[in-house]
Coordinates of C-alpha atoms in Angstrom, one line a residue:
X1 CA 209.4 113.1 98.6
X2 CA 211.3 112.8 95.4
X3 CA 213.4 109.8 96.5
X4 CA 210.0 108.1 97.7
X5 CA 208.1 108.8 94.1
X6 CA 211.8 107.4 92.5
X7 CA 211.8 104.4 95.2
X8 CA 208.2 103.1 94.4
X9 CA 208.7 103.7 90.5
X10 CA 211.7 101.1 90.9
X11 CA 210.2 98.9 92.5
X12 CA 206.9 98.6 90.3
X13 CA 209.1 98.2 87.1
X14 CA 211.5 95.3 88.8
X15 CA 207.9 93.7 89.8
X16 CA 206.5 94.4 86.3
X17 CA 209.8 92.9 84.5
X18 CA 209.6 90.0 87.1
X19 CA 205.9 89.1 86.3
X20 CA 207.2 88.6 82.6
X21 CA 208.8 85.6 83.4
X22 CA 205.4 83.7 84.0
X23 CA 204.2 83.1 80.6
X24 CA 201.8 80.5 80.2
X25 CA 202.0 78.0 77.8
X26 CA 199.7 78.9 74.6
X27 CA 196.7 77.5 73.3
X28 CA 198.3 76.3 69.6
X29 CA 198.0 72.9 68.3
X30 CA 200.1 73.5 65.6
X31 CA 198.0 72.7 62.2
X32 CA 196.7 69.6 63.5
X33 CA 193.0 69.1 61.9
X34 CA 191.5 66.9 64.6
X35 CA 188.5 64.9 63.8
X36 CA 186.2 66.1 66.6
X37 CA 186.3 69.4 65.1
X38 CA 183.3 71.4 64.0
X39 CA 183.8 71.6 60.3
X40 CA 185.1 68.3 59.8
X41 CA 182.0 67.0 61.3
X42 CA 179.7 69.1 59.4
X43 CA 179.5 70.9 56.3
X44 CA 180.0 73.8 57.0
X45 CA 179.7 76.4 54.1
X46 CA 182.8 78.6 54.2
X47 CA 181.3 82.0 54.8
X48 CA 180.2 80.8 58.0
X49 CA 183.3 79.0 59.0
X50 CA 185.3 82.3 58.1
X51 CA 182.5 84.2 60.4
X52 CA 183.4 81.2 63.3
X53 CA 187.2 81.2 62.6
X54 CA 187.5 85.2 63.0
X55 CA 184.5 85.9 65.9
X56 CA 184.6 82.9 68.0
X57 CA 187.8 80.5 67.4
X58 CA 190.4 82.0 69.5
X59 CA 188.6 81.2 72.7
X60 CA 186.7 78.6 71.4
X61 CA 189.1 76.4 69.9
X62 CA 192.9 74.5 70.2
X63 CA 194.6 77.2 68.4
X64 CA 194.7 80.7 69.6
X65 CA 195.5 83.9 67.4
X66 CA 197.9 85.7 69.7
X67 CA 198.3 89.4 69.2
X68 CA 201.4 91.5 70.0
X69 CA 200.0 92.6 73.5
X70 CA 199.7 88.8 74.5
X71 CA 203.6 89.1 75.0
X72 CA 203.1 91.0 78.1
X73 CA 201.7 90.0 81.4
X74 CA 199.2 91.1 83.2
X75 CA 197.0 90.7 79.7
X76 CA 198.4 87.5 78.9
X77 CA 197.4 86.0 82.2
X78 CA 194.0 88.0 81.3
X79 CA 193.9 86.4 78.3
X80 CA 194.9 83.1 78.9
X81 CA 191.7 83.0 81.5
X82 CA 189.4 84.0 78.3
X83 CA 190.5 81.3 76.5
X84 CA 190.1 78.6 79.5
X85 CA 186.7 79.3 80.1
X86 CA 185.9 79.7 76.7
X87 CA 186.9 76.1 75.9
X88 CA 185.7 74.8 79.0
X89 CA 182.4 76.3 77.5
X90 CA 182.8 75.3 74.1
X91 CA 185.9 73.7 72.0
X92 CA 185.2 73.4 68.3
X93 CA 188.0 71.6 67.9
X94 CA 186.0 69.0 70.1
X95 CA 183.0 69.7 68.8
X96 CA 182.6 65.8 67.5
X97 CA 183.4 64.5 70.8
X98 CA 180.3 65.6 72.5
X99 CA 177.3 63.5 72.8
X100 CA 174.5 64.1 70.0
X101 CA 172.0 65.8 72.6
X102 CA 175.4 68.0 74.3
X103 CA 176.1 69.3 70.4
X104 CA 172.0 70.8 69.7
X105 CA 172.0 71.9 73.2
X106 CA 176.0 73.9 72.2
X107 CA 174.1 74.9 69.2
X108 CA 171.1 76.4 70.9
X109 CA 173.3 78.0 73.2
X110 CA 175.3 79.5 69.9
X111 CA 172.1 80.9 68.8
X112 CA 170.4 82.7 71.7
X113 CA 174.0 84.3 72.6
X114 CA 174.4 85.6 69.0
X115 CA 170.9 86.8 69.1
X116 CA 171.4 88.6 72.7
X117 CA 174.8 89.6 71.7
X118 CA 176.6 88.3 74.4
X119 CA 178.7 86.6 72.2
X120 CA 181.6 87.6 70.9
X121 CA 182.5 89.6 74.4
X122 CA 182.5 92.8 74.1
X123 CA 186.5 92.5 76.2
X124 CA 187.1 90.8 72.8
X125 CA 185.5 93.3 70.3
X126 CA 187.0 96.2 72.0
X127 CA 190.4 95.4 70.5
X128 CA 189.3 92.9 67.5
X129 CA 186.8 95.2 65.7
X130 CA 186.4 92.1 62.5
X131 CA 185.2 90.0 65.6
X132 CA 181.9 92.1 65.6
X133 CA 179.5 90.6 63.9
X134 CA 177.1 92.4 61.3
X135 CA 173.7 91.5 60.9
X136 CA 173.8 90.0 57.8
X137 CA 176.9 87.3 59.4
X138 CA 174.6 87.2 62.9
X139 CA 171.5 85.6 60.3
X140 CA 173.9 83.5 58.5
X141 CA 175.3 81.7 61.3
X142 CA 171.9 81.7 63.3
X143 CA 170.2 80.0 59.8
X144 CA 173.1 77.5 59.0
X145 CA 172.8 76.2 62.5
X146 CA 169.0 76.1 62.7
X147 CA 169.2 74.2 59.3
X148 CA 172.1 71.8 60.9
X149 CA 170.0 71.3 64.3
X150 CA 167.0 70.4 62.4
X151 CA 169.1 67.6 60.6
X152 CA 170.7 66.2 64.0
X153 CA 167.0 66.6 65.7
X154 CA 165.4 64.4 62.4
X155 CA 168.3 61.8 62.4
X156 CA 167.7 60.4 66.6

């Protein structure tokens, strides 16, 4: 029984070291400042783009914060998905690409998941407690983007 315990134990760490050859590549885009992105295209006070850079930007951006446990697979595979549907949802960093009409309906959306709390992910505010946000940032994001909606509604 021992030999069967010491057997399987093997083999699940030569599959583990094994699956730490497959890292994929990571979501960096190495200081570039594109023009599509979200606070180039508006002006965005900086309390609110501190509240965006630390709650929402590494899934919703080009350029990805990795922590130490991003090193290891199966959470870098894990989090690697976060960050693909995130910006398949939502890229900042291309915020100025979408249409007029596709950025108030991303800002809507912004709003009502703030409000219902289903943004940041809870997955993410587990291990990135700043992430949460208080009530104070939820109402200054929610009125900065209200204020910015209005503007994009009044100029089409």
């Amino acid at each position: 029984m021992k030999k069967i315990i010491q057997k399987t134990l093997f083999i699940g760490l030569i599959i583990f070291l094994l699956m730490q050859l497959y890292q994929p590549a990571r979501n960096k885009s190495y200081g570039q400042d594109l023009i599509g992105n979200f606070t180039k295209i508006y002006n965005v006070p900086k309390n609110v783009e501190t509240i965006l850079r630390t709650s929402c930007y590494d899934c919703h951006s080009d350029n990805t914060n990795y922590p130490w446990y991003s090193y290891v697979q199966p959470g870098r595979s894990f989090m690697e998905s976060h960050i693909k549907d995130g910006k398949k949802d939502l890229n900042f960093y291309e915020f100025g690409n979408y249409s007029k009409r596709k950025q108030e309906s991303k800002l809507e959306a912004i709003v009502k998941q703030i409000k219902s709390d289903e943004m940041p992910l809870s997955s993410y505010t587990f291990i990135h407690k700043n992430a949460i946000l208080t009530p104070t940032q939820k109402q200054e994001v929610i009125n900065w983007i209200n204020k910015t909606k209005d503007s994009l509604s009044s100029k089409n």
